[in-house]
Short mmCIF file of C-alpha atoms in Angstrom, two decimals:
data_model
loop_
_atom_site.label_atom_id
_atom_site.label_comp_id
_atom_site.label_asym_id
_atom_site.label_seq_id
_atom_site.Cartn_x
_atom_site.Cartn_y
_atom_site.Cartn_z
CA MET A 281 -198.86 16.21 46.97
CA GLU A 282 -198.24 13.73 49.75
CA LYS A 283 -199.48 14.39 53.30
CA GLU A 284 -196.05 15.33 54.62
CA GLU A 285 -195.50 17.71 51.72
CA ILE A 286 -198.84 19.40 52.41
CA LYS A 287 -197.99 19.73 56.10
CA GLU A 288 -194.59 21.23 55.25
CA LEU A 289 -196.25 23.72 52.88
CA LEU A 290 -198.85 24.71 55.49
CA GLU A 291 -196.21 25.18 58.16
CA ASP A 292 -194.10 27.29 55.84
CA LYS A 293 -197.02 29.50 54.81
CA TYR A 294 -198.26 29.78 58.39
CA ARG A 295 -194.88 31.23 59.33
CA GLU A 296 -194.92 33.53 56.29
CA TYR A 297 -198.42 34.96 56.68
CA CYS A 298 -199.05 34.77 60.44
CA ARG A 299 -197.11 37.95 61.18
CA SER A 300 -198.73 40.92 62.84
CA ASP A 301 -196.75 43.46 60.78
CA PHE A 302 -197.98 41.83 57.57
CA PHE A 303 -201.47 40.50 58.32
CA VAL A 304 -203.20 43.06 60.54
CA ILE A 305 -202.77 46.07 58.22
CA THR A 306 -204.98 44.45 55.57
CA ASP A 307 -207.41 42.52 57.76
CA PRO A 308 -210.65 43.51 59.59
CA ILE A 309 -209.03 42.30 62.82
CA GLN A 310 -207.43 45.75 62.91
CA ILE A 311 -210.80 47.11 64.12
CA PRO A 312 -210.83 45.36 67.53
CA LYS A 313 -207.09 46.13 67.72
CA LEU A 314 -208.16 49.75 68.23
CA PHE A 315 -209.39 48.90 71.73
CA GLU A 316 -207.98 47.64 75.03
CA GLN A 317 -211.04 46.85 77.14
CA LYS A 318 -212.19 43.25 76.74
CA GLU A 319 -215.83 44.10 76.01
CA ASP A 320 -214.86 46.76 73.45
CA ILE A 321 -212.70 44.17 71.70
CA GLU A 322 -215.50 41.60 71.72
CA ILE A 323 -218.21 43.93 70.41
CA SER A 324 -216.08 45.66 67.79
CA GLY A 325 -214.63 42.30 66.76
CA PHE A 326 -218.03 40.71 66.37
CA LEU A 327 -219.29 43.63 64.27
CA ALA A 328 -216.12 43.68 62.14
CA ALA A 329 -216.36 39.95 61.52
CA SER A 330 -220.07 40.30 60.69
CA LEU A 331 -219.26 42.82 57.94
CA ALA A 332 -216.31 40.83 56.58
CA TRP A 333 -217.41 40.09 53.07
CA GLY A 334 -216.40 41.93 49.90
CA GLN A 335 -213.26 43.95 49.28
CA ARG A 336 -211.11 44.18 52.40
CA PRO A 337 -210.40 47.95 52.13
CA THR A 338 -214.14 48.57 51.89
CA ILE A 339 -214.83 46.30 54.87
CA ILE A 340 -212.31 48.17 57.00
CA ARG A 341 -213.64 51.56 55.92
CA LYS A 342 -217.23 50.60 56.76
CA CYS A 343 -216.20 49.12 60.11
CA LYS A 344 -214.44 52.37 61.02
CA GLU A 345 -217.58 54.25 60.04
CA LEU A 346 -219.58 52.02 62.35
CA MET A 347 -217.13 52.58 65.22
CA ARG A 348 -217.34 56.33 64.64
CA LEU A 349 -221.13 56.16 64.88
CA MET A 350 -220.64 54.45 68.25
CA ASP A 351 -218.26 57.24 69.33
CA TYR A 352 -215.42 54.70 69.38
CA ALA A 353 -216.90 53.35 72.62
CA PRO A 354 -218.84 50.24 71.53
CA TYR A 355 -219.30 48.73 75.00
CA ASP A 356 -220.53 51.97 76.51
CA PHE A 357 -222.91 52.44 73.59
CA ILE A 358 -224.28 48.88 73.83
CA LEU A 359 -224.86 49.24 77.57
CA ASN A 360 -226.39 52.69 77.61
CA ALA A 361 -227.93 53.49 74.23
CA GLN A 362 -231.54 54.64 74.29
CA GLU A 363 -233.99 53.87 71.51
CA THR A 364 -233.38 57.21 69.84
CA ASP A 365 -229.61 56.60 69.78
CA PHE A 366 -230.07 53.85 67.20
CA GLU A 367 -231.50 56.36 64.71
CA ARG A 368 -227.97 57.43 63.75
CA PHE A 369 -227.48 54.04 62.03
CA THR A 370 -230.50 54.39 59.73
CA ASP A 371 -228.38 55.27 56.70
CA PHE A 372 -225.55 52.82 57.39
CA LYS A 373 -225.03 50.38 54.53
CA HIS A 374 -222.48 47.74 53.56
CA ARG A 375 -223.45 45.78 50.47
CA THR A 376 -226.82 44.18 51.39
CA PHE A 377 -226.40 44.95 55.10
CA ASN A 378 -228.53 48.05 55.65
CA GLY A 379 -229.54 50.36 58.48
CA TYR A 380 -232.30 48.06 59.71
CA ASP A 381 -229.90 45.11 59.85
CA CYS A 382 -227.32 47.22 61.67
CA CYS A 383 -229.84 48.35 64.29
CA TYR A 384 -230.97 44.76 64.85
CA PHE A 385 -227.39 43.59 65.38
CA LEU A 386 -226.71 46.38 67.85
CA GLN A 387 -229.96 45.82 69.74
CA ALA A 388 -229.31 42.07 69.87
CA LEU A 389 -225.84 42.76 71.29
CA ALA A 390 -227.37 45.17 73.81
CA HIS A 391 -229.82 42.43 74.85
CA ILE A 392 -226.95 39.96 75.27
CA TYR A 393 -224.76 42.29 77.33
CA ARG A 394 -227.56 43.75 79.42
CA THR A 395 -229.40 40.51 80.24
CA LYS A 396 -227.21 37.50 79.41
CA GLY A 397 -223.73 38.36 80.63
CA GLY A 398 -222.13 39.09 77.27
CA LEU A 399 -220.74 37.29 74.26
CA GLU A 400 -218.16 35.21 76.10
CA LYS A 401 -220.74 33.80 78.46
CA ILE A 402 -223.10 32.86 75.62
CA PHE A 403 -220.43 30.99 73.66
CA THR A 404 -218.53 29.40 76.54
CA GLN A 405 -221.63 28.14 78.36
CA ALA A 406 -222.82 26.52 75.13
CA TYR A 407 -219.42 24.88 74.67
CA GLN A 408 -219.29 23.63 78.25
CA GLN A 409 -222.72 22.10 77.78
CA HIS A 410 -222.21 20.49 74.36
CA GLN A 411 -218.43 20.19 73.80
CA ASP A 412 -219.11 20.64 70.09
CA MET A 413 -218.76 23.85 68.12
CA PHE A 414 -221.56 23.10 65.69
CA GLN A 415 -223.90 22.83 68.67
CA VAL A 416 -222.39 26.08 69.99
CA LEU A 417 -223.23 27.79 66.70
CA ARG A 418 -226.79 26.48 66.91
CA CYS A 419 -227.12 27.88 70.42
CA TRP A 420 -225.61 31.15 69.27
CA TYR A 421 -228.13 31.51 66.45
CA ASN A 422 -231.02 30.96 68.83
CA GLU A 423 -229.68 33.52 71.30
CA PHE A 424 -228.93 36.15 68.67
CA THR A 425 -232.33 35.87 66.97
CA GLU A 426 -234.31 36.05 70.20
CA LEU A 427 -235.59 39.57 69.52
CA PRO A 428 -238.41 40.02 66.99
CA ALA A 429 -237.11 40.93 63.54
CA GLU A 430 -238.01 41.16 59.89
CA LYS A 431 -237.03 38.04 57.94
CA ARG A 432 -234.52 39.97 55.85
CA VAL A 433 -232.10 40.32 58.76
CA LEU A 434 -231.84 36.54 59.16
CA ARG A 435 -229.82 36.18 55.96
CA HIS A 436 -226.99 38.00 57.72
CA ILE A 437 -226.99 35.60 60.70
CA ALA A 438 -225.26 32.27 60.07
CA ASN A 439 -227.51 29.27 60.61
CA VAL A 440 -225.65 25.94 60.54
CA GLU A 441 -229.02 24.15 60.75
CA LYS A 442 -229.50 25.30 57.16
CA GLY A 443 -225.98 24.31 56.16
CA SER A 444 -224.20 27.64 56.55
CA ALA A 445 -220.40 27.52 56.80
CA ALA A 446 -220.70 30.33 59.39
CA LYS A 447 -217.42 31.77 58.14
CA ARG A 448 -217.72 35.11 59.87
CA VAL A 449 -218.71 33.72 63.28
CA ASN A 450 -215.95 31.11 63.12
CA MET A 451 -213.46 33.86 62.25
CA PHE A 452 -214.66 35.89 65.25
CA LEU A 453 -214.24 32.83 67.47
CA ARG A 454 -210.71 32.35 66.14
CA TRP A 455 -209.94 35.94 67.14
CA MET A 456 -211.34 35.50 70.64
CA VAL A 457 -210.06 32.00 71.47
CA ARG A 458 -206.67 31.25 69.94
CA ARG A 459 -203.38 33.00 70.55
CA ASP A 460 -199.84 32.45 69.36
CA ALA A 461 -196.53 34.28 69.31
CA SER A 462 -197.67 36.56 66.49
CA GLY A 463 -200.22 38.27 68.75
CA ILE A 464 -202.72 38.55 65.88
CA ASP A 465 -205.55 36.67 67.57
CA PHE A 466 -206.52 37.92 71.02
CA GLY A 467 -206.89 34.70 73.04
CA LEU A 468 -209.28 36.42 75.47
CA TRP A 469 -211.61 33.47 76.03
CA LYS A 470 -209.94 30.71 78.02
CA SER A 471 -212.84 28.27 78.42
CA ILE A 472 -212.96 27.16 74.78
CA PRO A 473 -209.85 25.27 73.65
CA PRO A 474 -208.34 26.18 70.26
CA ALA A 475 -208.59 22.49 69.36
CA ALA A 476 -212.38 22.81 69.27
CA LEU A 477 -212.51 25.66 66.77
CA LEU A 478 -213.86 25.31 63.22
CA ILE A 479 -212.15 26.63 60.11
CA PRO A 480 -213.48 29.99 58.83
CA LEU A 481 -214.21 28.70 55.33
CA ASP A 482 -214.32 31.28 52.54
CA LEU A 483 -213.68 31.27 48.80
CA HIS A 484 -209.89 31.52 49.10
CA THR A 485 -209.58 28.87 51.81
CA GLY A 486 -211.95 26.51 50.04
CA ASN A 487 -210.26 26.76 46.65
CA VAL A 488 -206.75 26.26 48.03
CA SER A 489 -207.89 23.34 50.21
CA ARG A 490 -209.46 21.59 47.23
CA ASN A 491 -206.34 22.11 45.11
CA LEU A 492 -204.25 20.58 47.89
CA GLY A 493 -206.61 17.62 48.21
CA LEU A 494 -207.63 18.57 51.75
CA LEU A 495 -211.27 19.18 50.85
CA HIS A 496 -213.44 17.20 48.47
CA ARG A 497 -216.87 18.68 49.03
CA LYS A 498 -217.61 21.23 46.33
CA GLN A 499 -219.87 23.55 48.33
CA ASN A 500 -218.49 25.91 50.98
CA ASP A 501 -221.02 24.82 53.61
CA ALA A 502 -221.17 23.31 57.08
CA GLN A 503 -220.25 19.83 55.82
CA ALA A 504 -217.18 21.26 54.10
CA VAL A 505 -216.21 23.03 57.33
CA ALA A 506 -216.42 19.73 59.22
CA GLU A 507 -214.41 17.88 56.56
CA LEU A 508 -211.61 20.44 56.30
CA THR A 509 -211.36 21.00 60.06
CA GLU A 510 -210.89 17.26 60.60
CA ARG A 511 -208.11 17.19 58.00
CA LEU A 512 -206.34 20.11 59.66
CA ARG A 513 -206.56 18.37 63.03
CA GLU A 514 -204.41 15.60 61.53
CA PHE A 515 -201.60 18.14 61.16
CA ASP A 516 -202.10 19.88 64.52
CA PRO A 517 -204.73 18.46 66.91
CA VAL A 518 -204.08 21.19 69.49
CA ASP A 519 -204.37 24.29 67.28
CA PRO A 520 -205.62 23.22 63.85
CA ILE A 521 -207.16 26.55 62.87
CA ARG A 522 -203.77 28.26 62.78
CA TYR A 523 -203.57 26.87 59.25
CA ASP A 524 -206.30 29.35 58.34
CA PHE A 525 -203.46 31.85 57.86
CA ALA A 526 -201.70 29.50 55.43
CA LEU A 527 -204.76 28.54 53.40
CA PHE A 528 -206.20 32.05 53.22
CA GLY A 529 -202.78 33.52 52.49
CA LEU A 530 -202.14 31.09 49.65
CA GLY A 531 -205.43 32.18 48.11
CA ALA A 532 -205.32 35.90 48.81
CA PHE A 533 -201.63 36.81 48.93
CA ALA A 534 -199.63 34.16 47.05
CA LYS A 535 -198.16 35.11 43.69
CA SER A 536 -199.69 33.68 40.52
CA LYS A 537 -196.68 31.42 39.92
CA GLU A 538 -197.07 29.84 43.37
CA LYS A 539 -200.80 29.32 42.84
CA ARG A 540 -200.16 27.66 39.47
CA SER A 541 -197.64 25.32 41.11
CA ILE A 542 -200.25 24.18 43.66
CA ASN A 543 -202.86 23.74 40.94
CA ASP A 544 -200.44 21.72 38.80
CA SER A 545 -199.60 19.48 41.76
CA ALA A 546 -203.31 18.85 42.29
CA LYS A 547 -203.75 17.95 38.61
CA ASP A 548 -200.77 15.58 38.71
CA LYS A 549 -202.28 13.85 41.76
CA SER A 550 -205.59 13.35 39.96
#
């Protein structure tokens, strides 16, 4: 497919899939949609994004379980929880994310909100200093791993220094930073421009991007994120990550006939 044909396809699929009535009911973003207070949205959104791997219905069910354990008041819990309050999460489990990991995440968030001004301040100060989202993710990792922890919890915290695509953190940042007419993303954080965001690269997005010729790197890692994000900026330098809806949707929602057509076009090009 030629560049203009790819852009036309992405625009068409962005319009098709970036609809609140269609997208939110199947996506973990529905968890922060339960709340109105900014800090509740941030905390629940970060936790929902952190658990976003595996089957989407399971992700949503486990996120709701986590919100229930926090009495559907995540900000109040993070600010005021005592050491004994974390015991209720001992048996929480989502795939390889267990009770210990959950408690570490909650205690790290408590540390950030009680002593560092919250998630927005951590991310926006890093961006204002570096003007580069990969550097922001490095700063984020350092801040979030400040508390002592067993090594096992580190595998659940994206480290771009080790080549991680940081899909879940980049998805959370998309939720917090960008906003369009659909109202899906929140657009709460005004000090990071949407143009700076990185693509949340997962299996669906990576496979579709390679079939379209937008991504050549085989691994879904930090280098692939950089490569694909730069290609998307060619189509929209102001809000390139809006095409996440198109690429993910083509992988997760498109009918088999449509997927075969894209694959055949890629084969013809090669």
